[in-house]
Amino acid sequence: KRIRHLGRLRDIVYAFTRHGFGYIMKELGLLDLLSVPKRLFAEGSKTKGVRTTGERIRMFLEELGPTFIKIGQIASTRPDIIPAD
């Protein structure tokens, strides 16, 4: 059962790293578990300075699809979790 979800988990980890949130995946230990290329982790940090945190969160959620967009909509009502921008 875990193997079946491994591809989607990898997509989520890649999206996190692409949008500059790779440090979260690193803290959870998922980078080593899924053997994410270090180059991808470095590329994600380049985009971090270009856009605001709110924009990067939006792009991350849009990339992962409607379920994640709905989670973002719910989280947007909580200013203590998601930044105002």
mmCIF file of N, CA and C in Angstrom:
data_model
loop_
_atom_site.group_PDB
_atom_site.id
_atom_site.type_symbol
_atom_site.label_atom_id
_atom_site.label_comp_id
_atom_site.label_asym_id
_atom_site.label_seq_id
_atom_site.Cartn_x
_atom_site.Cartn_y
_atom_site.Cartn_z
ATOM 1 N N LYS A 1 0.830 -1.198 0.000
ATOM 2 C CA LYS A 1 0.000 0.000 0.000
ATOM 3 C C LYS A 1 0.872 1.259 0.000
ATOM 4 N N ARG A 2 1.961 1.241 0.747
ATOM 5 C CA ARG A 2 2.838 2.406 0.799
ATOM 6 C C ARG A 2 3.493 2.679 -0.543
ATOM 7 N N ILE A 3 3.838 1.646 -1.259
ATOM 8 C CA ILE A 3 4.492 1.812 -2.554
ATOM 9 C C ILE A 3 3.544 2.480 -3.546
ATOM 10 N N ARG A 4 2.280 2.173 -3.439
ATOM 11 C CA ARG A 4 1.293 2.754 -4.340
ATOM 12 C C ARG A 4 1.254 4.273 -4.216
ATOM 13 N N HIS A 5 1.472 4.798 -3.023
ATOM 14 C CA HIS A 5 1.407 6.232 -2.783
ATOM 15 C C HIS A 5 2.765 6.921 -2.899
ATOM 16 N N LEU A 6 3.798 6.163 -3.143
ATOM 17 C CA LEU A 6 5.146 6.715 -3.190
ATOM 18 C C LEU A 6 5.314 7.755 -4.295
ATOM 19 N N GLY A 7 4.720 7.536 -5.449
ATOM 20 C CA GLY A 7 4.819 8.482 -6.560
ATOM 21 C C GLY A 7 4.187 9.821 -6.214
ATOM 22 N N ARG A 8 3.016 9.790 -5.591
ATOM 23 C CA ARG A 8 2.348 11.047 -5.212
ATOM 24 C C ARG A 8 3.138 11.759 -4.116
ATOM 25 N N LEU A 9 3.669 11.005 -3.172
ATOM 26 C CA LEU A 9 4.489 11.600 -2.120
ATOM 27 C C LEU A 9 5.719 12.267 -2.716
ATOM 28 N N ARG A 10 6.304 11.639 -3.702
ATOM 29 C CA ARG A 10 7.459 12.235 -4.383
ATOM 30 C C ARG A 10 7.059 13.535 -5.093
ATOM 31 N N ASP A 11 5.887 13.557 -5.738
ATOM 32 C CA ASP A 11 5.395 14.779 -6.385
ATOM 33 C C ASP A 11 5.243 15.912 -5.370
ATOM 34 N N ILE A 12 4.724 15.588 -4.201
ATOM 35 C CA ILE A 12 4.520 16.593 -3.163
ATOM 36 C C ILE A 12 5.858 17.124 -2.660
ATOM 37 N N VAL A 13 6.807 16.221 -2.430
ATOM 38 C CA VAL A 13 8.138 16.644 -1.960
ATOM 39 C C VAL A 13 8.811 17.512 -3.011
ATOM 40 N N TYR A 14 8.723 17.127 -4.274
ATOM 41 C CA TYR A 14 9.322 17.935 -5.345
ATOM 42 C C TYR A 14 8.685 19.321 -5.407
ATOM 43 N N ALA A 15 7.357 19.389 -5.244
ATOM 44 C CA ALA A 15 6.676 20.683 -5.272
ATOM 45 C C ALA A 15 7.139 21.556 -4.109
ATOM 46 N N PHE A 16 7.271 20.956 -2.932
ATOM 47 C CA PHE A 16 7.784 21.706 -1.788
ATOM 48 C C PHE A 16 9.156 22.286 -2.095
ATOM 49 N N THR A 17 10.045 21.473 -2.632
ATOM 50 C CA THR A 17 11.411 21.940 -2.879
ATOM 51 C C THR A 17 11.455 22.958 -4.020
ATOM 52 N N ARG A 18 10.638 22.772 -5.053
ATOM 53 C CA ARG A 18 10.623 23.705 -6.171
ATOM 54 C C ARG A 18 10.179 25.108 -5.763
ATOM 55 N N HIS A 19 9.339 25.190 -4.761
ATOM 56 C CA HIS A 19 8.788 26.479 -4.365
ATOM 57 C C HIS A 19 9.457 27.042 -3.106
ATOM 58 N N GLY A 20 10.619 26.494 -2.770
ATOM 59 C CA GLY A 20 11.412 27.065 -1.686
ATOM 60 C C GLY A 20 11.049 26.596 -0.291
ATOM 61 N N PHE A 21 10.302 25.510 -0.185
ATOM 62 C CA PHE A 21 9.933 24.982 1.124
ATOM 63 C C PHE A 21 10.619 23.642 1.403
ATOM 64 N N GLY A 22 11.736 23.419 0.760
ATOM 65 C CA GLY A 22 12.471 22.171 0.932
ATOM 66 C C GLY A 22 12.948 21.949 2.349
ATOM 67 N N TYR A 23 13.154 23.026 3.085
ATOM 68 C CA TYR A 23 13.608 22.886 4.466
ATOM 69 C C TYR A 23 12.596 22.112 5.305
ATOM 70 N N ILE A 24 11.311 22.212 4.971
ATOM 71 C CA ILE A 24 10.284 21.457 5.693
ATOM 72 C C ILE A 24 10.470 19.966 5.430
ATOM 73 N N MET A 25 10.711 19.613 4.184
ATOM 74 C CA MET A 25 10.926 18.215 3.827
ATOM 75 C C MET A 25 12.209 17.681 4.455
ATOM 76 N N LYS A 26 13.213 18.536 4.544
ATOM 77 C CA LYS A 26 14.476 18.135 5.156
ATOM 78 C C LYS A 26 14.272 17.857 6.643
ATOM 79 N N GLU A 27 13.516 18.719 7.320
ATOM 80 C CA GLU A 27 13.234 18.536 8.741
ATOM 81 C C GLU A 27 12.458 17.244 8.997
ATOM 82 N N LEU A 28 11.565 16.893 8.082
ATOM 83 C CA LEU A 28 10.773 15.671 8.231
ATOM 84 C C LEU A 28 11.552 14.415 7.833
ATOM 85 N N GLY A 29 12.725 14.605 7.206
ATOM 86 C CA GLY A 29 13.543 13.474 6.788
ATOM 87 C C GLY A 29 13.089 12.834 5.490
ATOM 88 N N LEU A 30 12.243 13.510 4.734
ATOM 89 C CA LEU A 30 11.721 12.942 3.501
ATOM 90 C C LEU A 30 12.688 13.062 2.327
ATOM 91 N N LEU A 31 13.634 13.988 2.391
ATOM 92 C CA LEU A 31 14.591 14.135 1.287
ATOM 93 C C LEU A 31 15.467 12.896 1.162
ATOM 94 N N ASP A 32 15.888 12.360 2.284
ATOM 95 C CA ASP A 32 16.723 11.160 2.255
ATOM 96 C C ASP A 32 15.894 9.917 1.950
ATOM 97 N N LEU A 33 14.695 9.871 2.477
ATOM 98 C CA LEU A 33 13.821 8.719 2.270
ATOM 99 C C LEU A 33 13.475 8.533 0.802
ATOM 100 N N LEU A 34 13.222 9.627 0.090
ATOM 101 C CA LEU A 34 12.816 9.566 -1.306
ATOM 102 C C LEU A 34 13.966 9.825 -2.271
ATOM 103 N N SER A 35 15.156 10.016 -1.751
ATOM 104 C CA SER A 35 16.357 10.296 -2.547
ATOM 105 C C SER A 35 16.129 11.405 -3.574
ATOM 106 N N VAL A 36 15.748 12.569 -3.058
ATOM 107 C CA VAL A 36 15.534 13.748 -3.896
ATOM 108 C C VAL A 36 16.894 14.290 -4.310
ATOM 109 N N PRO A 37 17.092 14.582 -5.589
ATOM 110 C CA PRO A 37 18.387 15.126 -6.030
ATOM 111 C C PRO A 37 18.696 16.448 -5.334
ATOM 112 N N LYS A 38 19.929 16.592 -4.902
ATOM 113 C CA LYS A 38 20.347 17.812 -4.203
ATOM 114 C C LYS A 38 20.218 19.036 -5.106
ATOM 115 N N ARG A 39 20.354 18.854 -6.408
ATOM 116 C CA ARG A 39 20.237 19.963 -7.352
ATOM 117 C C ARG A 39 18.836 20.557 -7.293
ATOM 118 N N LEU A 40 17.822 19.729 -7.165
ATOM 119 C CA LEU A 40 16.446 20.216 -7.072
ATOM 120 C C LEU A 40 16.261 21.017 -5.792
ATOM 121 N N PHE A 41 16.863 20.557 -4.725
ATOM 122 C CA PHE A 41 16.779 21.271 -3.451
ATOM 123 C C PHE A 41 17.432 22.641 -3.579
ATOM 124 N N ALA A 42 18.533 22.729 -4.297
ATOM 125 C CA ALA A 42 19.234 24.003 -4.490
ATOM 126 C C ALA A 42 18.434 24.926 -5.415
ATOM 127 N N GLU A 43 17.784 24.378 -6.438
ATOM 128 C CA GLU A 43 16.996 25.197 -7.362
ATOM 129 C C GLU A 43 15.808 25.834 -6.661
ATOM 130 N N GLY A 44 15.205 25.111 -5.730
ATOM 131 C CA GLY A 44 14.067 25.646 -4.995
ATOM 132 C C GLY A 44 14.448 26.859 -4.175
ATOM 133 N N SER A 45 15.660 26.870 -3.646
ATOM 134 C CA SER A 45 16.082 28.007 -2.833
ATOM 135 C C SER A 45 16.327 29.249 -3.687
ATOM 136 N N LYS A 46 16.571 29.084 -4.998
ATOM 137 C CA LYS A 46 16.766 30.230 -5.885
ATOM 138 C C LYS A 46 15.469 31.011 -6.064
ATOM 139 N N THR A 47 14.338 30.310 -6.147
ATOM 140 C CA THR A 47 13.053 30.982 -6.347
ATOM 141 C C THR A 47 12.546 31.610 -5.067
ATOM 142 N N LYS A 48 13.127 31.258 -3.953
ATOM 143 C CA LYS A 48 12.649 31.752 -2.668
ATOM 144 C C LYS A 48 12.715 33.272 -2.579
ATOM 145 N N GLY A 49 13.788 33.881 -3.066
ATOM 146 C CA GLY A 49 13.945 35.325 -2.948
ATOM 147 C C GLY A 49 13.157 36.113 -3.978
ATOM 148 N N VAL A 50 12.674 35.479 -5.024
ATOM 149 C CA VAL A 50 12.007 36.172 -6.113
ATOM 150 C C VAL A 50 10.559 36.512 -5.774
ATOM 151 N N ARG A 51 9.856 35.615 -5.137
ATOM 152 C CA ARG A 51 8.434 35.804 -4.834
ATOM 153 C C ARG A 51 8.202 35.863 -3.328
ATOM 154 N N THR A 52 7.059 36.427 -2.937
ATOM 155 C CA THR A 52 6.717 36.472 -1.518
ATOM 156 C C THR A 52 6.311 35.077 -1.058
ATOM 157 N N THR A 53 6.296 34.898 0.240
ATOM 158 C CA THR A 53 5.915 33.596 0.793
ATOM 159 C C THR A 53 4.490 33.235 0.386
ATOM 160 N N GLY A 54 3.596 34.192 0.415
ATOM 161 C CA GLY A 54 2.206 33.933 0.015
ATOM 162 C C GLY A 54 2.084 33.474 -1.420
ATOM 163 N N GLU A 55 2.847 34.098 -2.311
ATOM 164 C CA GLU A 55 2.825 33.697 -3.729
ATOM 165 C C GLU A 55 3.368 32.285 -3.899
ATOM 166 N N ARG A 56 4.441 31.975 -3.174
ATOM 167 C CA ARG A 56 5.022 30.633 -3.289
ATOM 168 C C ARG A 56 4.075 29.576 -2.754
ATOM 169 N N ILE A 57 3.353 29.889 -1.674
ATOM 170 C CA ILE A 57 2.366 28.944 -1.140
ATOM 171 C C ILE A 57 1.258 28.728 -2.161
ATOM 172 N N ARG A 58 0.772 29.811 -2.771
ATOM 173 C CA ARG A 58 -0.293 29.706 -3.775
ATOM 174 C C ARG A 58 0.150 28.843 -4.947
ATOM 175 N N MET A 59 1.347 29.105 -5.453
ATOM 176 C CA MET A 59 1.854 28.338 -6.599
ATOM 177 C C MET A 59 2.019 26.862 -6.239
ATOM 178 N N PHE A 60 2.492 26.594 -5.033
ATOM 179 C CA PHE A 60 2.653 25.222 -4.555
ATOM 180 C C PHE A 60 1.310 24.505 -4.528
ATOM 181 N N LEU A 61 0.297 25.154 -3.962
ATOM 182 C CA LEU A 61 -1.022 24.530 -3.861
ATOM 183 C C LEU A 61 -1.661 24.334 -5.227
ATOM 184 N N GLU A 62 -1.506 25.309 -6.123
ATOM 185 C CA GLU A 62 -2.069 25.182 -7.470
ATOM 186 C C GLU A 62 -1.422 24.025 -8.225
ATOM 187 N N GLU A 63 -0.131 23.856 -8.043
ATOM 188 C CA GLU A 63 0.577 22.780 -8.745
ATOM 189 C C GLU A 63 0.075 21.405 -8.328
ATOM 190 N N LEU A 64 -0.303 21.263 -7.065
ATOM 191 C CA LEU A 64 -0.697 19.949 -6.559
ATOM 192 C C LEU A 64 -2.169 19.607 -6.765
ATOM 193 N N GLY A 65 -2.979 20.578 -7.170
ATOM 194 C CA GLY A 65 -4.338 20.231 -7.571
ATOM 195 C C GLY A 65 -5.444 20.712 -6.657
ATOM 196 N N PRO A 66 -6.671 20.336 -6.999
ATOM 197 C CA PRO A 66 -7.863 20.879 -6.342
ATOM 198 C C PRO A 66 -7.960 20.585 -4.849
ATOM 199 N N THR A 67 -7.515 19.434 -4.419
ATOM 200 C CA THR A 67 -7.595 19.115 -2.994
ATOM 201 C C THR A 67 -6.703 20.051 -2.194
ATOM 202 N N PHE A 68 -5.501 20.295 -2.704
ATOM 203 C CA PHE A 68 -4.584 21.189 -2.013
ATOM 204 C C PHE A 68 -5.069 22.640 -2.093
ATOM 205 N N ILE A 69 -5.727 23.006 -3.174
ATOM 206 C CA ILE A 69 -6.292 24.349 -3.285
ATOM 207 C C ILE A 69 -7.362 24.540 -2.218
ATOM 208 N N LYS A 70 -8.188 23.537 -2.012
ATOM 209 C CA LYS A 70 -9.233 23.615 -0.981
ATOM 210 C C LYS A 70 -8.599 23.730 0.408
ATOM 211 N N ILE A 71 -7.532 23.002 0.663
ATOM 212 C CA ILE A 71 -6.825 23.115 1.938
ATOM 213 C C ILE A 71 -6.284 24.541 2.102
ATOM 214 N N GLY A 72 -5.772 25.105 1.016
ATOM 215 C CA GLY A 72 -5.277 26.474 1.055
ATOM 216 C C GLY A 72 -6.383 27.472 1.338
ATOM 217 N N GLN A 73 -7.560 27.250 0.769
ATOM 218 C CA GLN A 73 -8.689 28.143 1.020
ATOM 219 C C GLN A 73 -9.091 28.100 2.495
ATOM 220 N N ILE A 74 -9.093 26.924 3.050
ATOM 221 C CA ILE A 74 -9.431 26.787 4.465
ATOM 222 C C ILE A 74 -8.353 27.440 5.328
ATOM 223 N N ALA A 75 -7.094 27.203 4.983
ATOM 224 C CA ALA A 75 -5.987 27.775 5.756
ATOM 225 C C ALA A 75 -5.929 29.291 5.631
ATOM 226 N N SER A 76 -6.439 29.833 4.530
ATOM 227 C CA SER A 76 -6.377 31.287 4.336
ATOM 228 C C SER A 76 -7.247 32.038 5.337
ATOM 229 N N THR A 77 -8.178 31.367 5.971
ATOM 230 C CA THR A 77 -8.995 32.002 6.989
ATOM 231 C C THR A 77 -8.273 32.066 8.330
ATOM 232 N N ARG A 78 -7.076 31.494 8.381
ATOM 233 C CA ARG A 78 -6.282 31.486 9.614
ATOM 234 C C ARG A 78 -5.014 32.305 9.438
ATOM 235 N N PRO A 79 -5.068 33.605 9.729
ATOM 236 C CA PRO A 79 -3.889 34.464 9.536
ATOM 237 C C PRO A 79 -2.712 34.088 10.446
ATOM 238 N N ASP A 80 -2.967 33.305 11.480
ATOM 239 C CA ASP A 80 -1.881 32.868 12.348
ATOM 240 C C ASP A 80 -1.060 31.741 11.722
ATOM 241 N N ILE A 81 -1.601 31.107 10.673
ATOM 242 C CA ILE A 81 -0.898 30.010 9.996
ATOM 243 C C ILE A 81 -0.303 30.472 8.679
ATOM 244 N N ILE A 82 -1.085 31.168 7.872
ATOM 245 C CA ILE A 82 -0.672 31.614 6.540
ATOM 246 C C ILE A 82 -0.458 33.131 6.577
ATOM 247 N N PRO A 83 0.674 33.622 6.024
ATOM 248 C CA PRO A 83 0.903 35.071 6.038
ATOM 249 C C PRO A 83 -0.146 35.830 5.220
ATOM 250 N N ALA A 84 -0.348 37.090 5.552
ATOM 251 C CA ALA A 84 -1.387 37.905 4.913
ATOM 252 C C ALA A 84 -1.155 38.078 3.417
ATOM 253 N N ASP A 85 0.110 38.166 2.971
ATOM 254 C CA ASP A 85 0.357 38.371 1.542
ATOM 255 C C ASP A 85 -0.025 37.145 0.759
#
